[in-house]
CSV table of N, CA and C in Angstrom, one decimal:
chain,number,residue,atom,x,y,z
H,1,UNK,N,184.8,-6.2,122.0
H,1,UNK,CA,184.8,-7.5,122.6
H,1,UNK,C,183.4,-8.1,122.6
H,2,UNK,N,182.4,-7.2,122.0
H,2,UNK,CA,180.9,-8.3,121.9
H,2,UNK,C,181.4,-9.6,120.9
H,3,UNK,N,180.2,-10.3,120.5
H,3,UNK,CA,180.1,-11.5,119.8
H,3,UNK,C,181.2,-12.6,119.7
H,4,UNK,N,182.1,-12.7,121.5
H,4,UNK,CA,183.5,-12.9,121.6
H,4,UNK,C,182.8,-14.7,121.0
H,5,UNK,N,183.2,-15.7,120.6
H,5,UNK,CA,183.4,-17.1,120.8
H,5,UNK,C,183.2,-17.7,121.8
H,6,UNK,N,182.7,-19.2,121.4
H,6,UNK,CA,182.8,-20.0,123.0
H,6,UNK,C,184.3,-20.0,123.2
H,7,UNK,N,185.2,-20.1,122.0
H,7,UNK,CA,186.3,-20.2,121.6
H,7,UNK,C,187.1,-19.8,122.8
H,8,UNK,N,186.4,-18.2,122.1
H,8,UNK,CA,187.5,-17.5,123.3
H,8,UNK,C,187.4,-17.9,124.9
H,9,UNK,N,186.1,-18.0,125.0
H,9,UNK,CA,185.8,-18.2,126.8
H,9,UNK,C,186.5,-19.0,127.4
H,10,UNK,N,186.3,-20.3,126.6
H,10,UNK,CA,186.8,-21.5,127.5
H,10,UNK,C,188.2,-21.8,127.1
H,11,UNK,N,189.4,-21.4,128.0
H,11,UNK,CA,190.8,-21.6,127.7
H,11,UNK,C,191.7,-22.5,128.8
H,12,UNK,N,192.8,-22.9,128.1
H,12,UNK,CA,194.1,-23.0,129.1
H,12,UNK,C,193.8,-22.0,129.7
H,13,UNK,N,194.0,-22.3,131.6
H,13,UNK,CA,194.6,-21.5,132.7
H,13,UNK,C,195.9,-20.8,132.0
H,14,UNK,N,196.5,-19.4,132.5
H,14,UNK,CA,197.1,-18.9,132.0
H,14,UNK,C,197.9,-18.4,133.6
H,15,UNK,N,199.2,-17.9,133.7
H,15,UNK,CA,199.4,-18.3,135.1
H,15,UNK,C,199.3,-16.7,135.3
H,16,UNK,N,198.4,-15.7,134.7
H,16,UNK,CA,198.1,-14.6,134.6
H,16,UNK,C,196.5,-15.0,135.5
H,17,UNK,N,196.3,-16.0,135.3
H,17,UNK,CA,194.9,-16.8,135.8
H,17,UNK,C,194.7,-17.3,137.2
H,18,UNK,N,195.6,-17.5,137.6
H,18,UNK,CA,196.4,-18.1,139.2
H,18,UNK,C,195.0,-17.1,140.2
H,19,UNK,N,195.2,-15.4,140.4
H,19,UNK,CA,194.5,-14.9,141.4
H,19,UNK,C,193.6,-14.8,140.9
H,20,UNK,N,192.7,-14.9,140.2
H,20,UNK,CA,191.7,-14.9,139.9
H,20,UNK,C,190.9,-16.3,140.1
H,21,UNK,N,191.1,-17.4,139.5
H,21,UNK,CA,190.8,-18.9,140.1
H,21,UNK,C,191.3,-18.6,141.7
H,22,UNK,N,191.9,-18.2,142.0
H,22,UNK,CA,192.2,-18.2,143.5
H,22,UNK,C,191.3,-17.8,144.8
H,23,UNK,N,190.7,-16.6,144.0
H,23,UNK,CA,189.9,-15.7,144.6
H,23,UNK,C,188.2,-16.4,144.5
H,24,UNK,N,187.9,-17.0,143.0
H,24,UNK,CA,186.5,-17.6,142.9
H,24,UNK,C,186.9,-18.8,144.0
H,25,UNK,N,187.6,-19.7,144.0
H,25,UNK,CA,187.8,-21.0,144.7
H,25,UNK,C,187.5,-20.6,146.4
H,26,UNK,N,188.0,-19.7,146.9
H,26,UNK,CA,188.0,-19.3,148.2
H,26,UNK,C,186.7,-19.1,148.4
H,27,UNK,N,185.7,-18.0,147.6
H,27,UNK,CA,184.9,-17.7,147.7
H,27,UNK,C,183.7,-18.3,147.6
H,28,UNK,N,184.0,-20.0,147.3
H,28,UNK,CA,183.1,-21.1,147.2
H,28,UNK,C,184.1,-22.1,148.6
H,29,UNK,N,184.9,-21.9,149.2
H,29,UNK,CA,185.2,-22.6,150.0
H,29,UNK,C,184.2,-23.0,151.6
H,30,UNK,N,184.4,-24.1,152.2
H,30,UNK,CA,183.6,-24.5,153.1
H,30,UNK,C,183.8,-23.1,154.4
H,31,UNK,N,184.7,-22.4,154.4
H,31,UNK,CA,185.0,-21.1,155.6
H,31,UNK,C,184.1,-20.1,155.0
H,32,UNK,N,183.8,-20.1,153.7
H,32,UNK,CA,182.9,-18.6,153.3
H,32,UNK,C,181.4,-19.6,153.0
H,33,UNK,N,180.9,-21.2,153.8
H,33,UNK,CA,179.5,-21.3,153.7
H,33,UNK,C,179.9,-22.4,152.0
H,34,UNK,N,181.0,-22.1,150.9
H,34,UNK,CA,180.8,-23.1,149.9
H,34,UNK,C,180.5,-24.7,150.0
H,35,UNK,N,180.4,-25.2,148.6
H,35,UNK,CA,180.5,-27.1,148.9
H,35,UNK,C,181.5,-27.5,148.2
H,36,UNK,N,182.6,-26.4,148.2
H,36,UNK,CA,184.2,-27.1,147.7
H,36,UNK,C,184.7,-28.0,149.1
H,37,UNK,N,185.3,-29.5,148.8
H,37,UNK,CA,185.7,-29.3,149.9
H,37,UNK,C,187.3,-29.6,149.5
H,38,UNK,N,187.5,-28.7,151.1
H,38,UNK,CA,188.7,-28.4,151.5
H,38,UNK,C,189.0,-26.7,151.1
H,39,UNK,N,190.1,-26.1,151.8
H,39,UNK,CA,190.4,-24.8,151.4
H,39,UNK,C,191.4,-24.8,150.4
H,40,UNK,N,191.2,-23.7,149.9
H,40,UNK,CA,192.5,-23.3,148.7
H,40,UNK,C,193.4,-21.6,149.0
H,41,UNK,N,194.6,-21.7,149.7
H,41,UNK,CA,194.9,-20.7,149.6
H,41,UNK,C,195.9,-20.6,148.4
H,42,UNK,N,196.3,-19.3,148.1
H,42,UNK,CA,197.0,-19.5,146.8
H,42,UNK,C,198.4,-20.2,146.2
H,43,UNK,N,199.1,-20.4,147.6
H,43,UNK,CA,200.2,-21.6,147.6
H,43,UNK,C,199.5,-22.7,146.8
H,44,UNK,N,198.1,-23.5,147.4
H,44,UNK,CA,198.1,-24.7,146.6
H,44,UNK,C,197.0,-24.2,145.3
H,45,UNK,N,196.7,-23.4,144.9
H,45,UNK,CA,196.5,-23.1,143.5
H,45,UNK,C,197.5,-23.3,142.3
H,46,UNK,N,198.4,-22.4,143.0
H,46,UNK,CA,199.8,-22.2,142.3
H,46,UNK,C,200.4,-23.6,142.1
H,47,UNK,N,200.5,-24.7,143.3
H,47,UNK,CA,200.6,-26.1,142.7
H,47,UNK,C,199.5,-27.0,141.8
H,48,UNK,N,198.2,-26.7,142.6
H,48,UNK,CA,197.9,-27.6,141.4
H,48,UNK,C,198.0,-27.0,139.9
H,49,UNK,N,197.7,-25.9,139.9
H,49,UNK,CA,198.0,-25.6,138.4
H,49,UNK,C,199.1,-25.9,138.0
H,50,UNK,N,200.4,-25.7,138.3
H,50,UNK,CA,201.6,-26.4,138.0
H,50,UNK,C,201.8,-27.6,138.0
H,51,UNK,N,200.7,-28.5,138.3
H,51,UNK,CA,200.9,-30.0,138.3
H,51,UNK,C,201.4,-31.0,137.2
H,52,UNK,N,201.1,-30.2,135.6
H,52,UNK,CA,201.1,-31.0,134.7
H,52,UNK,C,200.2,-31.0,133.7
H,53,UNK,N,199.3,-30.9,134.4
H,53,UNK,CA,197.8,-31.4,134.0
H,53,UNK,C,197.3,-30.0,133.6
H,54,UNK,N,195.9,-30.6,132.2
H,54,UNK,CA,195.3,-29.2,132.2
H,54,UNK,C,194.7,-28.3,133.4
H,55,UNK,N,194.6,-27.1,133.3
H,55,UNK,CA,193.3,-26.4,133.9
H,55,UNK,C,192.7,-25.3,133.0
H,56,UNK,N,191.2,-25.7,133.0
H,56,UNK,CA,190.7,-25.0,132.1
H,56,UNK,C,189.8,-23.9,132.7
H,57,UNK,N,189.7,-22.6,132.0
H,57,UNK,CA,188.9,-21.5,132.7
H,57,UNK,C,188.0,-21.0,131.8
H,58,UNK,N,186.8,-19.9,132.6
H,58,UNK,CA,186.0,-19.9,131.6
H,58,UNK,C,185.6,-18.2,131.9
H,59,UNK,N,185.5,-17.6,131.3
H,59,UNK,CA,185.0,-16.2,130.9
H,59,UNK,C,183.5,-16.0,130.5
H,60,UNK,N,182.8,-15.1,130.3
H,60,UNK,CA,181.9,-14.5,129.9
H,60,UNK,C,181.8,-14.0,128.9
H,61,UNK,N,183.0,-13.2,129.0
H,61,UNK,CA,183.1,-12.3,128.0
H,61,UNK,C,185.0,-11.9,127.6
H,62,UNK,N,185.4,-12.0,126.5
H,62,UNK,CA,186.8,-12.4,126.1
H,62,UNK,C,187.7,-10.7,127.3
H,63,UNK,N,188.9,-11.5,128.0
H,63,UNK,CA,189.6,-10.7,128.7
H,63,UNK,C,188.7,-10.5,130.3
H,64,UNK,N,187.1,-10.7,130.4
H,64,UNK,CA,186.9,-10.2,131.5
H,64,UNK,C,187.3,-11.6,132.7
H,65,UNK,N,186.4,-11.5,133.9
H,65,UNK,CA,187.0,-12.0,135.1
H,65,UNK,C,186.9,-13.7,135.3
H,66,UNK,N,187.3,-14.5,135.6
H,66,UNK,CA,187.6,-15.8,135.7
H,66,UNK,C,185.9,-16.6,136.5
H,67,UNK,N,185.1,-16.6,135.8
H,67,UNK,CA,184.1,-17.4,136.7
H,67,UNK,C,183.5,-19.5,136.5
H,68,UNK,N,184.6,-19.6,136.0
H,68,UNK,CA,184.6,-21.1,136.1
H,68,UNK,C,186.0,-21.8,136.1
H,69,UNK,N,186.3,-22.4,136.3
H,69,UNK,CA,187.6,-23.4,136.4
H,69,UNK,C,187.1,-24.6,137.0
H,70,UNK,N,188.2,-25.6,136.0
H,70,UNK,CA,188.0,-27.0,136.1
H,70,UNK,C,189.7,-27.5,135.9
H,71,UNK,N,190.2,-28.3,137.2
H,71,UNK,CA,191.4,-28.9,137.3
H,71,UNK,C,190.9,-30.0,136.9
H,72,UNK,N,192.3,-31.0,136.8
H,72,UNK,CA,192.5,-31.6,136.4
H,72,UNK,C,194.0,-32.3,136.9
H,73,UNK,N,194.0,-34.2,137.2
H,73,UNK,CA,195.3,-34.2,137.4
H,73,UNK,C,195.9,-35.3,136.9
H,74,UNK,N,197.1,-36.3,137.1
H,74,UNK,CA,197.0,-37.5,136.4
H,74,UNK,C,196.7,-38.1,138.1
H,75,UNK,N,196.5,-39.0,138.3
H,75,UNK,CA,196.0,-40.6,139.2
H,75,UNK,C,197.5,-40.5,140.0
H,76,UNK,N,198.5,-40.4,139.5
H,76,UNK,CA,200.1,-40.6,140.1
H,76,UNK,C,200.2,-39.4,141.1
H,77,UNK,N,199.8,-38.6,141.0
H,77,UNK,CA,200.3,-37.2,141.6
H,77,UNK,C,199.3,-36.5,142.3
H,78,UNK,N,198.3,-37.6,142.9
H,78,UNK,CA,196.7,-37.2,143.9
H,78,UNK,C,198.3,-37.2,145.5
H,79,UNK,N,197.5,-36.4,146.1
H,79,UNK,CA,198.0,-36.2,147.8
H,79,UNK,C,196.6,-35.6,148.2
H,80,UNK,N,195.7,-35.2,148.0
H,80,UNK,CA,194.9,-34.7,149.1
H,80,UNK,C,194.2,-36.4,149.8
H,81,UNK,N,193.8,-36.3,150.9
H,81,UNK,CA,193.1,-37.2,151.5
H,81,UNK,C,191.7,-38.3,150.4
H,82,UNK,N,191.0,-36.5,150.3
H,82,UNK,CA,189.6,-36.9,149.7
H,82,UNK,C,190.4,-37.4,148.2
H,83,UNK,N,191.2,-37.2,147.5
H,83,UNK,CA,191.6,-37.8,146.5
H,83,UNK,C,191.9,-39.3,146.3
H,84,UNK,N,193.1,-39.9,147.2
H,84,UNK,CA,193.7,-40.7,147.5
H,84,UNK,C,192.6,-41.9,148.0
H,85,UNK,N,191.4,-41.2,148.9
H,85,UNK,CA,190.1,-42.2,149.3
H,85,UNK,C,189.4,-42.5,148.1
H,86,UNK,N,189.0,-41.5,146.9
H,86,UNK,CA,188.4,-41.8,145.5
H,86,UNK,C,189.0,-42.7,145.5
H,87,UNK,N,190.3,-42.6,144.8
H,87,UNK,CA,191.1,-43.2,143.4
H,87,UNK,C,191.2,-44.8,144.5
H,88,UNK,N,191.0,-44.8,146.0
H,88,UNK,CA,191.2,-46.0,146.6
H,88,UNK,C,189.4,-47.0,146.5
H,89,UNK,N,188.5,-46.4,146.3
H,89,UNK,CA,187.1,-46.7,145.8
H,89,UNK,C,187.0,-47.2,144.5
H,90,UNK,N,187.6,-46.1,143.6
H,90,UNK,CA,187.6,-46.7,142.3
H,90,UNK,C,188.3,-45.4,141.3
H,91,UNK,N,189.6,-46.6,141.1
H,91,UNK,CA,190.3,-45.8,140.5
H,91,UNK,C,190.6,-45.5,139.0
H,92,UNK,N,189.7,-45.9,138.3
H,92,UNK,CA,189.1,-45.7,136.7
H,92,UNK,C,189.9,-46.9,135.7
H,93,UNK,N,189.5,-46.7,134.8
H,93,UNK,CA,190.0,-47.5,133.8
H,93,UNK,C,191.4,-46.7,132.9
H,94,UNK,N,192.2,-47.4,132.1
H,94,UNK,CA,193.4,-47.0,131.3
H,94,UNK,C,193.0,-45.5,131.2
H,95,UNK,N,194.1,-45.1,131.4
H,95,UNK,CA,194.1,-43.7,130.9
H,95,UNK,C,193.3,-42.7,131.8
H,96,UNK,N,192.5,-42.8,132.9
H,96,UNK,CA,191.9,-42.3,133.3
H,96,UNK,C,192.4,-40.9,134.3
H,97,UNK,N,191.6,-39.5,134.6
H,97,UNK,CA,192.6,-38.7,135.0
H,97,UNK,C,191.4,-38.3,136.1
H,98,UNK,N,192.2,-37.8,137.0
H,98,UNK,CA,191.5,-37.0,137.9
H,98,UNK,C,190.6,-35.6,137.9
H,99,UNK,N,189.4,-35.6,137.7
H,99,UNK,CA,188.5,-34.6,137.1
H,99,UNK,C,188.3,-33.4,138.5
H,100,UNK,N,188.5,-32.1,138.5
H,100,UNK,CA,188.2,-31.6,139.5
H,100,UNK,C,189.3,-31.2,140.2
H,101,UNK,N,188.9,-30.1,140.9
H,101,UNK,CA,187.6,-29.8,141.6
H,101,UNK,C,187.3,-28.7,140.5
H,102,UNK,N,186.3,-28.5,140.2
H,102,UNK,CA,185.7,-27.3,139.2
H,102,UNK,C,184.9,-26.5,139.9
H,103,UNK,N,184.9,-25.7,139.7
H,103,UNK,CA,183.6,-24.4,140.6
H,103,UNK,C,183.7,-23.0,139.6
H,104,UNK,N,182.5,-22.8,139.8
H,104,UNK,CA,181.8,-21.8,139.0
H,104,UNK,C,180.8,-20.9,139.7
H,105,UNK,N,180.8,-19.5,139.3
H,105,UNK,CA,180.7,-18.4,139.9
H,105,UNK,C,179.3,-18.7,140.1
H,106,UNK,N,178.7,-18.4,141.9
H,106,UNK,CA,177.1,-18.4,141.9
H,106,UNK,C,176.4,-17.6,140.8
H,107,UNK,N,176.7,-16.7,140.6
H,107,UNK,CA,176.3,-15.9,139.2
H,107,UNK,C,176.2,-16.7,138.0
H,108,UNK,N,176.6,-17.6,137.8
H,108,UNK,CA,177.0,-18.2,136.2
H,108,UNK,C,176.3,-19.7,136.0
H,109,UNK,N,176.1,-20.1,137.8
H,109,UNK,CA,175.2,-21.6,137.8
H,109,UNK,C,174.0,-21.4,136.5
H,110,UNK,N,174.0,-23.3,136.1
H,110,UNK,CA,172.6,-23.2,135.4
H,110,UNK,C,172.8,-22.9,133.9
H,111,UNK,N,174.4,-22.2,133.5
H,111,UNK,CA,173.7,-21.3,132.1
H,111,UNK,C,175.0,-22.7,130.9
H,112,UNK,N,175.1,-23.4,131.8
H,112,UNK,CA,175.5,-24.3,130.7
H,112,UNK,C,177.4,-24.2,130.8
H,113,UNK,N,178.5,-23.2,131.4
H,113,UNK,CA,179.4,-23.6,131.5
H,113,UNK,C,180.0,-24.6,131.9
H,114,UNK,N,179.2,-25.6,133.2
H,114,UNK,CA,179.8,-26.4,133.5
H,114,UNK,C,179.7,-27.4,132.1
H,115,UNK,N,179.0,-27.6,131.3
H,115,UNK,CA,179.2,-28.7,130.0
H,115,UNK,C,180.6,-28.2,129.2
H,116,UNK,N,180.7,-26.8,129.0
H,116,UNK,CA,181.7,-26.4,128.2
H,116,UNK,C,182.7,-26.7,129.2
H,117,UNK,N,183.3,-26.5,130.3
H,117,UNK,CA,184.4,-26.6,130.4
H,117,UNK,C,184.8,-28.5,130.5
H,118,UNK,N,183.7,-29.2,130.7
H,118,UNK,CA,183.9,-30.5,130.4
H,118,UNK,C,184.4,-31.0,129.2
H,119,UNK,N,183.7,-30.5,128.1
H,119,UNK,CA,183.9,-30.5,126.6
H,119,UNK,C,185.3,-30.5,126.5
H,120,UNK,N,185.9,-29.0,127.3
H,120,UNK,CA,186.8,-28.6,126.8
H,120,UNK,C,188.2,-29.8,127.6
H,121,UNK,N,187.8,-30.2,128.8
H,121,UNK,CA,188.7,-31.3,129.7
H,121,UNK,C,188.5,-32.8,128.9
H,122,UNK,N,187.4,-33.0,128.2
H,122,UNK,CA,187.9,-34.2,127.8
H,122,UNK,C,188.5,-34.2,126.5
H,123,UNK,N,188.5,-32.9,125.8
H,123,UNK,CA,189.4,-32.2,124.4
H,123,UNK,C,190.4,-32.6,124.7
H,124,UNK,N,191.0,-32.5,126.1
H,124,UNK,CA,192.8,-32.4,126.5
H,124,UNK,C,192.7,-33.9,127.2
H,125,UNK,N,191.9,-34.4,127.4
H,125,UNK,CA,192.3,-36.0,128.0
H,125,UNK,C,191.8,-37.0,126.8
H,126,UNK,N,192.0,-36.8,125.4
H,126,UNK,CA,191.2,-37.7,124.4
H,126,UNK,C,191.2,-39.5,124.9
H,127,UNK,N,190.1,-39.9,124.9
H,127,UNK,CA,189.9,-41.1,125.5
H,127,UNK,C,190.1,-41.5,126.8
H,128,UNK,N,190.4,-40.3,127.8
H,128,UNK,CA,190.4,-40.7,128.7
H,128,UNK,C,189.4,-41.0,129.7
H,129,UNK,N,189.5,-41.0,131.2
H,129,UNK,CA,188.5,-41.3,131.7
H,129,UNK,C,188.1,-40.0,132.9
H,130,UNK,N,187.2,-39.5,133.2
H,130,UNK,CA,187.0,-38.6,134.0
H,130,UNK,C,186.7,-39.4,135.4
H,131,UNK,N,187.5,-39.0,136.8
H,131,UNK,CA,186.8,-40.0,137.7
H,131,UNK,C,187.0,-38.4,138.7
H,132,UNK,N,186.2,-38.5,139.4
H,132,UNK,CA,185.5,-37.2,140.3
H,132,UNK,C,184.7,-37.6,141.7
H,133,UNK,N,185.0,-37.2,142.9
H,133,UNK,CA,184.3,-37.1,143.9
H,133,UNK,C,183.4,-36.1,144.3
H,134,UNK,N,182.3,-36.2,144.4
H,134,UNK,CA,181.3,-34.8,145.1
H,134,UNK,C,180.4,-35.2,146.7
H,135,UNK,N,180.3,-34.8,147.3
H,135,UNK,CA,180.1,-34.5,148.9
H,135,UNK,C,178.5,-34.8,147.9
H,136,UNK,N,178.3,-36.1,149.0
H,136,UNK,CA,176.9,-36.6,149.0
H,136,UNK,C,175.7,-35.4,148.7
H,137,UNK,N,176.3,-34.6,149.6
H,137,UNK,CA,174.9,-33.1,150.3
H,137,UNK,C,175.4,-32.2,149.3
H,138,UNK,N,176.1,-32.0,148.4
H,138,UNK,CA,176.1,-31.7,147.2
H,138,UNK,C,175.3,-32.0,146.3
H,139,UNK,N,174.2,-31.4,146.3
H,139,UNK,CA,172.7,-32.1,145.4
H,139,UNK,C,173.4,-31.2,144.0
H,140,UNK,N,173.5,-29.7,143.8
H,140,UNK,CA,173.7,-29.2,142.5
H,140,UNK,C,174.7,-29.9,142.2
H,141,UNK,N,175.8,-30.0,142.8
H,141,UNK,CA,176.9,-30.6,142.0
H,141,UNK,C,176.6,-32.3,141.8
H,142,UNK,N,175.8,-33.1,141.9
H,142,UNK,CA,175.4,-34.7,141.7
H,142,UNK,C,174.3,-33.9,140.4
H,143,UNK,N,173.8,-33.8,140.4
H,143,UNK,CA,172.3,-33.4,139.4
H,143,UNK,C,173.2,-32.5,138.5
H,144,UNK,N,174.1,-31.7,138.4
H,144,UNK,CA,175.0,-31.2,137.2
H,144,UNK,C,175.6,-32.3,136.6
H,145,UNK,N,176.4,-33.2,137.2
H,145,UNK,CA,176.9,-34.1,136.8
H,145,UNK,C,176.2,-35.0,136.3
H,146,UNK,N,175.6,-35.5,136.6
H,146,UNK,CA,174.2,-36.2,135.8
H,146,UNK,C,174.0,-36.0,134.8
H,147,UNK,N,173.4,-34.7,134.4
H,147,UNK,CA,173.3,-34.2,133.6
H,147,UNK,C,174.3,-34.0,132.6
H,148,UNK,N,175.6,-34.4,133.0
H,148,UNK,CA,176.7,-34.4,132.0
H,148,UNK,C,176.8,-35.7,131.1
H,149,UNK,N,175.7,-36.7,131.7
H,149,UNK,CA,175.9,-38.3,131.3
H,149,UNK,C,176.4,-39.0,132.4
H,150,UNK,N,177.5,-38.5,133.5
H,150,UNK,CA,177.7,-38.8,134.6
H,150,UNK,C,177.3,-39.8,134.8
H,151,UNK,N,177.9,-40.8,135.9
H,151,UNK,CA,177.5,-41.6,136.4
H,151,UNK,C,178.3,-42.1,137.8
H,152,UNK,N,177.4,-42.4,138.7
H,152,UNK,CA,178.1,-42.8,140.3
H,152,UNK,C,178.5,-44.1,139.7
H,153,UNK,N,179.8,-44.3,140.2
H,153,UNK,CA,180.4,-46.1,140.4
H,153,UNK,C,180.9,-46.3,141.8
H,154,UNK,N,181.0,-45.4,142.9
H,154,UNK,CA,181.9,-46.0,143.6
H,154,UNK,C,181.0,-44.8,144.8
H,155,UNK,N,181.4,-45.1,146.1
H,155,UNK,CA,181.2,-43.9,147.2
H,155,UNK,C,182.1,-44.4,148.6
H,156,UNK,N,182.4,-43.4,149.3
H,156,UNK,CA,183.3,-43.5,150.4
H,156,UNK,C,182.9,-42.4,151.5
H,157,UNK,N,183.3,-42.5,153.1
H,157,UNK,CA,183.2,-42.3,153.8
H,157,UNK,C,184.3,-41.6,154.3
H,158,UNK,N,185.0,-40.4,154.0
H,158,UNK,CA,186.0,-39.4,155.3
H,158,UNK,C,185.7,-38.5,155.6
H,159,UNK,N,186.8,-38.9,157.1
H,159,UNK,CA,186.6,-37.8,158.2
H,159,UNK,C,184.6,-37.3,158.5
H,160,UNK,N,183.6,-38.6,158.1
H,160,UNK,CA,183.0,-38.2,158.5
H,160,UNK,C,181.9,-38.1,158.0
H,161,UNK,N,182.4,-37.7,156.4
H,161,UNK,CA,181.6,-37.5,155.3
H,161,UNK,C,181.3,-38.2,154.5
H,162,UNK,N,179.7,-38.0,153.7
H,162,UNK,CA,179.9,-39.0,152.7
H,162,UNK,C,180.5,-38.8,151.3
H,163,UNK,N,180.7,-39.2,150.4
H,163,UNK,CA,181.4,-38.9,148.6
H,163,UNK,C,180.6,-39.7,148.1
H,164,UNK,N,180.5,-39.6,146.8
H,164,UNK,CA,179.6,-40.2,145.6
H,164,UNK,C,181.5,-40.2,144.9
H,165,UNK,N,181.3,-41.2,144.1
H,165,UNK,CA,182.4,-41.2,142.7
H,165,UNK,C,182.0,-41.4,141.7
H,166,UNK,N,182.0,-40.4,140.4
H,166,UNK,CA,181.5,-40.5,139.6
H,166,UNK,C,182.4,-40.3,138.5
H,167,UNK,N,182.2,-40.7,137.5
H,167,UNK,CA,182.9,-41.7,136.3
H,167,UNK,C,182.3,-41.2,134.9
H,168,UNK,N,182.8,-40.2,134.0
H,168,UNK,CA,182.1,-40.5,132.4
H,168,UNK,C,182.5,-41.0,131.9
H,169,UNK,N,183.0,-42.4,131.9
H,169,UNK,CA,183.9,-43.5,131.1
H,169,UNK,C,181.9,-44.3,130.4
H,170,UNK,N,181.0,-44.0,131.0
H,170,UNK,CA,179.8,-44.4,129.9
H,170,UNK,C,179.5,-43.4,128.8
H,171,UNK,N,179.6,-42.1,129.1
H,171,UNK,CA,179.1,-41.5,127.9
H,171,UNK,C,179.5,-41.5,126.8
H,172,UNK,N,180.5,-42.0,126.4
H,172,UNK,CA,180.9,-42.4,124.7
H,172,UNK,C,180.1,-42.8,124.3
């Protein structure tokens, strides 16, 4: 399994992939100290991945353990709060999909997956538009996205909190 491909790493969610994304998501959730917001127990794993929409995962090494994932949804089929408050800030242009929530293993920050699994989300949304919320006090996650070309268009205020909205409908 050495000299595996980016190929292999970055894949379709596989519903063999469900506890595994289940288990990293938790383990970045706001109850265990993460800056995911909201919890994920495995009931709503199992829906959003069933949503429709891609989800892409990311490996190390071909077959071993799940340390990145990036959902994905269409604009029609948002129900979380923090979603519904985005897409009500700014809700993208034609074609545009809901990017997120993506999280990746403290282990793996920094080494460049978060670009590949973007690569790999805008492969399955061709021409579309990426629109994404991140928790103001979320400095890595604003400065990763940046770094993607990213850009803030929009920001909102729930339950309390602040949001940035960010948009790669510039980096074409």
């Amino acid at each position: 399994m050495s000299n595996s491909s980016t190929a292999d790493l970055i894949t379709l969610a596989q519903a063999a992939d469900i506890d595994p994304i289940t288990t990293l998501l938790q383990a970045n959730s706001p109850f265990q100290g993460g800056s995911l917001t909201g919890e994920f127990p495995h009931e709503k794993v199992v829906q959003m991945a069933e949503g429709g929409a891609p989800v892409i995962v990311a490996r190390r090494v071909a077959g071993g353990p799940v340390v990145g994932v990036l959902f994905s949804a269409a604009k029609d089929t948002a129900q979380a709060p923090a979603v519904l408050a985005m897409l009500e800030a700014y809700a993208g242009g034609p074609g545009a999909y809901v990017y997120g929530p993506v999280c990746i293993a403290d282990s793996e920050r920094g080494q460049g997956l978060l670009a590949l699994l973007h690569e790999a989300m805008r492969a399955r949304h061709p021409g579309g538009e990426a629109v994404l919320f991140i928790r103001r006090d979320n400095i890595g996650s604003l400065r990763a996205h940046q770094r993607l070309g990213m850009a803030e268009v929009a920001g909102y205020v729930l339950d309390g909190e602040q949001y940035a909205v960010y948009s790669d409908a510039a980096e074409s």
